[in-house]
């Protein structure tokens, strides 16, 4: 059985200067495991172990156990729920992970810091199953698709309890706009039924900028200040900042509006349906637009088991394997061949695979500079602490 645990959350915003990161990576210092035994012919045999670090609520129940059974490789499976937590570990180095899943705009700058191993395509015969258009789009973040394999994609939008929101707002319901959470007029009315925000500065501040008509990739400090000011105005109405707790809370009616990732909101919708509790959850891609994101499987440069990591990536690229993950978790995958393995209830669900007019509202995300991120983190702390 895989070992599944939440990794300990590290301090936000602890970024190491690139030079220091480089030195750490090159020096190989830290608690590195002992080298693997040398096999016949001088090749290094890897221990049958794989350390995977993925987002929470992002894999099917049998995905890991089937891989273990098939390969004899024991998987230690840890989860996180923000890019920031993963990044802190990757930039510190020697995370001990063999497979990680950063979003493409985080992978972009992490790759520049030398954090990842270039993929060896000769070990990925299932690579041809991937969606070529998506791969082409991703070259903006990952030139030549050198380091990452697209896993699942999504938008950051709004998950909401249809009945509670309508009851709270009466007939005046902007169920097509970020105004629902960013206009104090509406947020104040929704306070009692519960508004939650993701605990991630770029997710929320970039969404606020989109609402304001600002390019979410802007690094102008006045644009950041505008987003901060907007979010501060609705801060008194936000019950909490967390990036996964809202799935259950939306599903059981504890909260009524969450700035959410598509699939997580849809998992809340499905959990409510399964428990037949009368909660009706929907997901909204606001008319102003929403950040589009692709989470990428990648192998850290100092991964202890890079061959096992390639085997795992290749396994996930089997269409039937990744289709099962999409089926359970309601995220579309980056695997074109997987579509044929989806049940119609998922394949034809416009909330999972949005129609072209919705996709047209998605905005690509580019890497932030570390300097800008420092300013963004400070703004976030001010928002969270109300100072
Ligand atoms: N529970 C799975 C959450 C996946 C979130 N992906 C992050 C995208 C960041 N823009």
Short mmCIF file of C-alpha atoms and ligand atoms in Angstrom, two decimals:
data_model
loop_
_atom_site.label_atom_id
_atom_site.label_comp_id
_atom_site.label_asym_id
_atom_site.label_seq_id
_atom_site.Cartn_x
_atom_site.Cartn_y
_atom_site.Cartn_z
CA UNK A 1 0.00 0.00 0.00
CA UNK A 2 1.25 3.52 -0.71
CA UNK A 3 2.15 5.74 2.19
CA UNK A 4 0.04 8.91 1.94
CA UNK A 5 0.68 11.85 4.19
CA UNK A 6 0.50 15.61 4.24
CA UNK A 7 3.98 17.06 4.03
CA UNK A 8 4.85 19.53 6.74
CA UNK A 9 4.04 23.05 5.63
CA UNK A 10 7.08 25.29 5.48
CA UNK A 11 7.24 29.04 5.88
CA UNK A 12 5.81 30.98 2.95
CA UNK A 13 8.07 33.26 1.01
CA UNK A 14 11.43 31.76 2.01
CA UNK A 15 13.19 32.12 -1.27
CA UNK A 16 16.85 31.44 -1.64
CA UNK A 17 18.95 33.56 -3.98
CA UNK A 18 19.56 31.73 -7.27
CA UNK A 19 23.32 31.58 -6.67
CA UNK A 20 22.82 29.89 -3.32
CA UNK A 21 20.39 27.42 -4.85
CA UNK A 22 22.90 26.62 -7.58
CA UNK A 23 25.67 26.04 -5.05
CA UNK A 24 23.44 23.79 -2.95
CA UNK A 25 22.45 21.74 -5.98
CA UNK A 26 26.02 21.41 -7.23
CA UNK A 27 27.55 20.66 -3.87
CA UNK A 28 25.06 17.90 -3.18
CA UNK A 29 25.14 18.77 0.50
CA UNK A 30 22.36 17.91 2.91
CA UNK A 31 20.77 14.65 3.91
CA UNK A 32 21.20 12.89 0.62
CA UNK A 33 20.44 9.15 0.74
CA UNK A 34 23.37 6.79 0.18
CA UNK A 35 24.13 6.11 -3.51
CA UNK A 36 22.48 3.13 -5.15
CA UNK A 37 24.38 -0.13 -5.67
CA UNK A 38 26.26 -0.56 -8.93
CA UNK A 39 24.87 -3.34 -11.11
CA UNK A 40 26.55 -5.52 -13.77
CA UNK A 41 28.14 -3.44 -16.52
CA UNK A 42 28.57 -0.48 -14.21
CA UNK A 43 24.93 0.68 -14.43
CA UNK A 44 23.38 1.98 -11.25
CA UNK A 45 20.48 -0.10 -10.03
CA UNK A 46 17.83 1.98 -8.31
CA UNK A 47 16.14 0.86 -5.14
CA UNK A 48 12.50 -0.10 -5.87
CA UNK A 49 11.19 3.08 -4.28
CA UNK A 50 9.50 6.22 -5.65
CA UNK A 51 8.75 9.41 -3.74
CA UNK A 52 5.85 11.33 -5.28
CA UNK A 53 4.70 14.79 -4.18
CA UNK A 54 1.37 15.80 -5.75
CA UNK A 55 -1.56 18.11 -5.11
CA UNK A 56 -4.20 16.83 -2.73
CA UNK A 57 -7.39 15.38 -4.26
CA UNK A 58 -5.62 14.80 -7.56
CA UNK A 59 -5.35 11.04 -8.16
CA UNK A 60 -7.69 8.07 -8.51
CA UNK A 61 -8.01 5.58 -5.64
CA UNK A 62 -6.13 2.76 -7.43
CA UNK A 63 -3.57 4.69 -9.48
CA UNK A 64 -0.71 4.21 -7.06
CA UNK A 65 -1.47 0.68 -5.89
CA UNK A 66 -1.72 -0.55 -9.50
CA UNK A 67 1.67 0.96 -10.33
CA UNK A 68 3.17 -0.68 -7.25
CA UNK A 69 1.70 -4.06 -8.13
CA UNK A 70 2.83 -3.88 -11.71
CA UNK A 71 6.39 -2.69 -11.05
CA UNK A 72 7.22 -3.83 -7.53
CA UNK A 73 8.17 -0.20 -6.78
CA UNK A 74 7.02 1.06 -3.39
CA UNK A 75 5.50 4.54 -3.67
CA UNK A 76 5.66 7.09 -0.86
CA UNK A 77 2.93 9.56 -1.77
CA UNK A 78 2.82 13.02 -0.13
CA UNK A 79 0.42 15.85 -0.90
CA UNK A 80 0.41 19.66 -0.78
CA UNK A 81 -2.17 22.21 -1.78
CA UNK A 82 -0.22 25.25 -2.92
CA UNK A 83 2.57 25.84 -5.42
CA UNK A 84 4.29 27.95 -2.79
CA UNK A 85 4.78 25.00 -0.43
CA UNK A 86 6.22 22.86 -3.23
CA UNK A 87 8.47 25.67 -4.44
CA UNK A 88 10.03 26.23 -1.05
CA UNK A 89 11.10 22.59 -0.97
CA UNK A 90 12.36 22.56 -4.54
CA UNK A 91 14.42 25.73 -4.18
CA UNK A 92 15.90 24.56 -0.91
CA UNK A 93 17.06 21.39 -2.70
CA UNK A 94 17.29 17.75 -1.62
CA UNK A 95 13.57 17.42 -1.20
CA UNK A 96 13.98 13.67 -1.67
CA UNK A 97 11.10 13.66 -4.17
CA UNK A 98 11.30 11.87 -7.50
CA UNK A 99 8.11 13.25 -9.06
CA UNK A 100 6.55 16.65 -8.36
CA UNK A 101 3.64 18.48 -10.00
CA UNK A 102 4.15 22.26 -10.16
CA UNK A 103 1.84 24.45 -12.21
CA UNK A 104 3.41 25.48 -15.51
CA UNK A 105 4.09 29.08 -14.48
CA UNK A 106 5.93 27.89 -11.38
CA UNK A 107 7.80 25.20 -13.33
CA UNK A 108 8.94 27.96 -15.72
CA UNK A 109 10.97 29.81 -13.13
CA UNK A 110 11.99 26.70 -11.20
CA UNK A 111 13.46 25.28 -14.42
CA UNK A 112 15.50 28.47 -14.79
CA UNK A 113 16.91 27.81 -11.33
CA UNK A 114 18.10 24.37 -12.46
CA UNK A 115 15.63 22.54 -10.27
CA UNK A 116 14.57 19.85 -12.79
CA UNK A 117 16.09 16.99 -14.74
CA UNK A 118 15.53 17.22 -18.51
CA UNK A 119 13.09 14.45 -19.42
CA UNK A 120 14.53 11.45 -21.23
CA UNK A 121 11.92 10.87 -23.95
CA UNK A 122 13.44 7.48 -24.81
CA UNK A 123 12.04 6.34 -21.46
CA UNK A 124 8.60 7.78 -22.18
CA UNK A 125 7.15 5.74 -25.06
CA UNK A 126 3.63 6.87 -24.12
CA UNK A 127 4.54 10.52 -24.73
CA UNK A 128 2.77 10.42 -28.12
CA UNK A 129 -0.58 10.22 -26.30
CA UNK A 130 -0.28 13.82 -25.12
CA UNK A 131 -2.32 16.64 -26.59
CA UNK A 132 -0.09 18.30 -29.20
CA UNK A 133 -1.90 21.64 -29.12
CA UNK A 134 -1.53 21.82 -25.38
CA UNK A 135 2.16 20.88 -25.64
CA UNK A 136 2.66 23.69 -28.14
CA UNK A 137 0.90 26.17 -25.84
CA UNK A 138 3.08 25.04 -22.95
CA UNK A 139 6.32 25.84 -24.74
CA UNK A 140 5.81 29.42 -23.52
CA UNK A 141 6.46 28.12 -20.00
CA UNK A 142 8.64 25.13 -20.85
CA UNK A 143 10.58 25.61 -24.12
CA UNK A 144 10.76 22.37 -26.13
CA UNK A 145 8.65 20.73 -23.38
CA UNK A 146 12.00 19.87 -21.85
CA UNK A 147 11.09 19.41 -18.20
CA UNK A 148 7.38 18.87 -17.79
CA UNK A 149 4.61 16.51 -18.86
CA UNK A 150 1.11 18.02 -18.68
CA UNK A 151 -0.98 16.24 -16.06
CA UNK A 152 -4.31 18.06 -15.53
CA UNK A 153 -5.54 21.55 -16.47
CA UNK A 154 -8.05 23.95 -15.01
CA UNK A 155 -9.16 27.50 -14.41
CA UNK A 156 -9.28 29.38 -11.13
CA UNK A 157 -12.88 30.52 -10.83
CA UNK A 158 -15.75 30.42 -8.36
CA UNK A 159 -17.44 27.38 -6.86
CA UNK A 160 -20.79 28.27 -5.31
CA UNK A 161 -23.87 26.91 -3.62
CA UNK A 162 -26.58 27.83 -6.10
CA UNK A 163 -29.48 27.97 -3.66
CA UNK A 164 -27.70 29.72 -0.80
CA UNK A 165 -26.21 32.36 -3.07
CA UNK A 166 -29.56 33.06 -4.68
CA UNK A 167 -31.20 33.27 -1.27
CA UNK A 168 -28.53 35.64 0.05
CA UNK A 169 -28.51 37.96 -2.95
CA UNK A 170 -32.16 37.85 -3.88
CA UNK A 171 -32.87 38.58 -7.53
CA UNK A 172 -29.75 40.70 -7.92
CA UNK A 173 -27.38 37.85 -8.64
CA UNK A 174 -24.29 38.40 -10.81
CA UNK A 175 -23.65 34.71 -11.33
CA UNK A 176 -21.31 35.40 -14.19
CA UNK A 177 -18.75 37.71 -12.64
CA UNK A 178 -15.88 38.04 -10.17
CA UNK A 179 -18.10 40.73 -8.62
CA UNK A 180 -19.60 37.93 -6.54
CA UNK A 181 -16.44 37.85 -4.41
CA UNK A 182 -14.65 41.12 -5.21
CA UNK A 183 -17.52 43.63 -5.01
CA UNK A 184 -18.17 44.47 -1.32
CA UNK A 185 -21.84 45.01 -2.18
CA UNK A 186 -22.23 41.28 -2.87
CA UNK A 187 -19.51 39.92 -0.60
CA UNK A 188 -21.14 41.56 2.44
CA UNK A 189 -24.39 39.74 1.72
CA UNK A 190 -22.58 36.42 1.33
CA UNK A 191 -20.51 36.74 4.49
CA UNK A 192 -22.88 34.76 6.67
CA UNK A 193 -23.21 31.79 4.35
CA UNK A 194 -19.40 31.76 4.00
CA UNK A 195 -16.86 33.00 1.44
CA UNK A 196 -13.44 31.31 1.16
CA UNK A 197 -10.35 32.27 -0.83
CA UNK A 198 -7.47 30.07 -1.96
CA UNK A 199 -4.41 30.58 0.20
CA UNK A 200 -2.20 31.50 -2.72
CA UNK A 201 -1.18 35.09 -3.56
CA UNK A 202 -1.05 34.75 -7.36
CA UNK A 203 -4.34 32.85 -7.58
CA UNK A 204 -6.33 35.50 -5.75
CA UNK A 205 -4.43 38.66 -6.72
CA UNK A 206 -4.26 37.71 -10.41
CA UNK A 207 -8.00 36.98 -10.36
CA UNK A 208 -8.58 40.39 -8.77
CA UNK A 209 -6.51 41.99 -11.53
CA UNK A 210 -8.54 40.20 -14.18
CA UNK A 211 -11.71 41.62 -12.56
CA UNK A 212 -10.13 45.09 -12.69
CA UNK A 213 -9.21 44.66 -16.36
CA UNK A 214 -5.48 44.44 -15.56
CA UNK A 215 -3.19 41.93 -17.27
CA UNK A 216 -2.61 39.22 -14.61
CA UNK A 217 0.97 38.85 -15.85
CA UNK A 218 1.73 42.50 -15.11
CA UNK A 219 4.63 43.08 -12.73
CA UNK A 220 3.88 46.79 -12.27
CA UNK A 221 3.70 47.56 -8.59
CA UNK A 222 0.77 49.93 -9.11
CA UNK A 223 -1.18 47.00 -10.61
CA UNK A 224 -0.33 44.89 -7.58
CA UNK A 225 -1.43 47.73 -5.30
CA UNK A 226 -4.77 47.96 -7.13
CA UNK A 227 -5.40 44.25 -6.56
CA UNK A 228 -4.36 44.50 -2.92
CA UNK A 229 -6.71 47.41 -2.35
CA UNK A 230 -9.60 45.52 -3.94
CA UNK A 231 -9.04 42.34 -1.91
CA UNK A 232 -8.63 44.33 1.32
CA UNK A 233 -12.09 45.82 0.82
CA UNK A 234 -13.70 42.38 0.84
CA UNK A 235 -11.33 40.87 3.41
CA UNK A 236 -13.81 41.38 6.29
CA UNK A 237 -16.27 39.09 4.50
CA UNK A 238 -13.84 36.19 3.88
CA UNK A 239 -14.22 33.35 6.36
CA UNK A 240 -10.87 31.71 5.65
CA UNK A 241 -7.98 31.32 3.26
CA UNK A 242 -7.26 27.69 2.42
CA UNK A 243 -6.65 25.81 -0.81
CA UNK A 244 -8.40 22.49 -0.23
CA UNK A 245 -10.63 22.63 2.85
CA UNK A 246 -13.35 24.29 0.79
CA UNK A 247 -14.05 21.06 -1.10
CA UNK A 248 -15.73 19.45 1.89
CA UNK A 249 -17.11 22.72 3.21
CA UNK A 250 -18.84 23.55 -0.07
CA UNK A 251 -20.12 19.97 -0.31
CA UNK A 252 -21.67 19.94 3.14
CA UNK A 253 -23.09 23.48 2.97
CA UNK A 254 -20.66 24.98 5.53
CA UNK A 255 -19.62 27.68 3.06
CA UNK A 256 -21.40 29.01 -0.01
CA UNK A 257 -18.78 30.68 -2.24
CA UNK A 258 -15.14 29.67 -2.84
CA UNK A 259 -12.46 31.00 -5.13
CA UNK A 260 -11.68 27.53 -6.42
CA UNK A 261 -9.94 25.29 -8.90
CA UNK A 262 -12.38 23.81 -11.41
CA UNK A 263 -12.03 20.13 -10.51
CA UNK A 264 -12.06 20.76 -6.77
CA UNK A 265 -15.36 22.63 -7.04
CA UNK A 266 -16.73 19.78 -9.16
CA UNK A 267 -15.57 17.24 -6.57
CA UNK A 268 -17.57 19.25 -4.02
CA UNK A 269 -20.55 19.11 -6.39
CA UNK A 270 -20.20 15.32 -6.69
CA UNK A 271 -19.69 14.74 -2.96
CA UNK A 272 -22.88 16.68 -2.23
CA UNK A 273 -24.79 14.65 -4.82
CA UNK A 274 -23.47 11.37 -3.42
CA UNK A 275 -24.52 12.26 0.09
CA UNK A 276 -27.92 13.48 -1.20
CA UNK A 277 -27.80 16.40 1.24
CA UNK A 278 -29.67 18.78 -1.03
CA UNK A 279 -26.58 20.96 -1.64
CA UNK A 280 -26.32 22.08 -5.27
CA UNK A 281 -22.80 23.26 -6.24
CA UNK A 282 -21.85 24.90 -9.55
CA UNK A 283 -18.62 26.32 -10.95
CA UNK A 284 -18.35 29.63 -12.71
CA UNK A 285 -15.68 30.90 -15.10
CA UNK A 286 -16.27 34.65 -14.74
CA UNK A 287 -17.08 36.69 -17.83
CA UNK A 288 -14.02 38.89 -17.14
CA UNK A 289 -11.76 35.85 -17.56
CA UNK A 290 -9.89 33.39 -15.37
CA UNK A 291 -6.34 32.21 -14.97
CA UNK A 292 -5.75 29.02 -16.96
CA UNK A 293 -3.31 26.59 -15.47
CA UNK A 294 -1.71 23.28 -16.36
CA UNK A 295 -0.08 21.21 -13.64
CA UNK A 296 3.07 19.49 -14.88
CA UNK A 297 4.72 16.28 -13.79
CA UNK A 298 8.46 16.85 -13.47
CA UNK A 299 11.53 15.18 -11.97
CA UNK A 300 13.77 17.15 -9.59
CA UNK A 301 17.43 17.32 -10.69
CA UNK A 302 18.45 15.61 -7.46
CA UNK A 303 15.72 12.94 -7.52
CA UNK A 304 17.03 9.77 -5.83
CA UNK A 305 15.19 7.49 -8.28
CA UNK A 306 15.05 9.15 -11.73
CA UNK A 307 14.50 5.91 -13.65
CA UNK A 308 11.57 4.95 -11.44
CA UNK A 309 10.27 8.49 -11.94
CA UNK A 310 10.34 8.07 -15.71
CA UNK A 311 8.49 4.75 -15.34
CA UNK A 312 5.82 6.49 -13.27
CA UNK A 313 5.42 9.35 -15.76
CA UNK A 314 5.12 6.84 -18.58
CA UNK A 315 2.50 4.90 -16.60
CA UNK A 316 0.45 8.07 -15.99
CA UNK A 317 0.63 8.80 -19.71
CA UNK A 318 -1.29 5.62 -20.48
CA UNK A 319 -4.66 6.90 -21.63
CA UNK A 320 -6.70 4.50 -19.49
CA UNK A 321 -4.71 5.37 -16.35
CA UNK A 322 -5.04 9.14 -16.64
CA UNK A 323 -8.66 8.87 -17.83
CA UNK A 324 -9.49 7.18 -14.56
CA UNK A 325 -7.95 10.09 -12.65
CA UNK A 326 -10.04 12.56 -14.67
CA UNK A 327 -13.11 10.47 -14.01
CA UNK A 328 -12.62 10.51 -10.26
CA UNK A 329 -11.26 14.01 -9.85
CA UNK A 330 -13.10 15.90 -12.59
CA UNK A 331 -10.02 17.52 -14.04
CA UNK A 332 -9.35 17.30 -17.79
CA UNK A 333 -5.96 15.75 -18.53
CA UNK A 334 -3.29 16.80 -21.01
CA UNK A 335 -3.62 13.41 -22.70
CA UNK A 336 -5.54 13.48 -26.00
CA UNK A 337 -5.80 9.68 -26.21
CA UNK A 338 -7.48 9.57 -22.78
CA UNK A 339 -10.68 11.17 -24.10
CA UNK A 340 -11.75 7.83 -25.61
CA UNK A 341 -11.54 6.21 -22.16
CA UNK A 342 -13.76 8.72 -20.37
CA UNK A 343 -17.36 7.90 -19.49
CA UNK A 344 -19.81 10.21 -21.31
CA UNK A 345 -20.79 11.72 -17.95
CA UNK A 346 -17.30 13.21 -17.71
CA UNK A 347 -16.43 13.68 -21.38
CA UNK A 348 -19.67 15.55 -22.08
CA UNK A 349 -19.78 17.56 -18.85
CA UNK A 350 -19.23 21.18 -19.93
CA UNK A 351 -17.98 21.99 -16.43
CA UNK A 352 -15.11 19.50 -16.91
CA UNK A 353 -14.45 20.10 -20.61
CA UNK A 354 -15.66 23.66 -21.15
CA UNK A 355 -17.01 24.79 -24.53
CA UNK A 356 -14.90 27.08 -26.76
CA UNK A 357 -16.58 30.33 -25.62
CA UNK A 358 -15.52 29.55 -22.03
CA UNK A 359 -12.02 28.42 -23.02
CA UNK A 360 -11.67 31.75 -24.83
CA UNK A 361 -11.85 33.46 -21.43
CA UNK A 362 -8.82 31.57 -20.08
CA UNK A 363 -5.70 33.65 -19.58
CA UNK A 364 -2.27 32.04 -19.76
CA UNK A 365 0.00 32.47 -16.80
CA UNK A 366 3.69 33.30 -17.11
CA UNK A 367 6.39 32.99 -14.48
CA UNK A 368 6.71 35.80 -11.98
CA UNK A 369 10.13 37.17 -11.14
CA UNK A 370 11.27 36.28 -7.62
CA UNK A 371 11.43 40.00 -6.87
CA UNK A 372 7.80 40.52 -7.84
CA UNK A 373 6.81 37.46 -5.80
CA UNK A 374 8.42 39.02 -2.72
CA UNK A 375 6.24 42.14 -3.16
CA UNK A 376 3.21 39.95 -3.79
CA UNK A 377 3.85 37.89 -0.64
CA UNK A 378 4.12 41.06 1.44
CA UNK A 379 0.82 42.31 0.02
CA UNK A 380 -0.69 38.92 0.83
CA UNK A 381 0.49 39.08 4.43
CA UNK A 382 -1.06 42.54 4.78
CA UNK A 383 -4.33 41.24 3.36
CA UNK A 384 -4.41 38.16 5.57
CA UNK A 385 -3.51 39.98 8.75
CA UNK A 386 -5.73 42.96 7.93
CA UNK A 387 -2.88 45.51 8.24
N1 LIG B 1 -6.77 19.39 -5.84
C1 LIG B 1 -6.02 19.66 -7.01
C2 LIG B 1 -5.69 21.09 -7.15
C3 LIG B 1 -4.93 21.39 -8.37
C4 LIG B 1 -4.56 22.78 -8.39
N2 LIG B 1 -3.80 23.16 -9.44
C5 LIG B 1 -3.19 24.41 -9.20
C6 LIG B 1 -3.26 25.37 -10.27
C7 LIG B 1 -2.61 26.62 -9.87
N3 LIG B 1 -2.91 27.68 -10.74
#
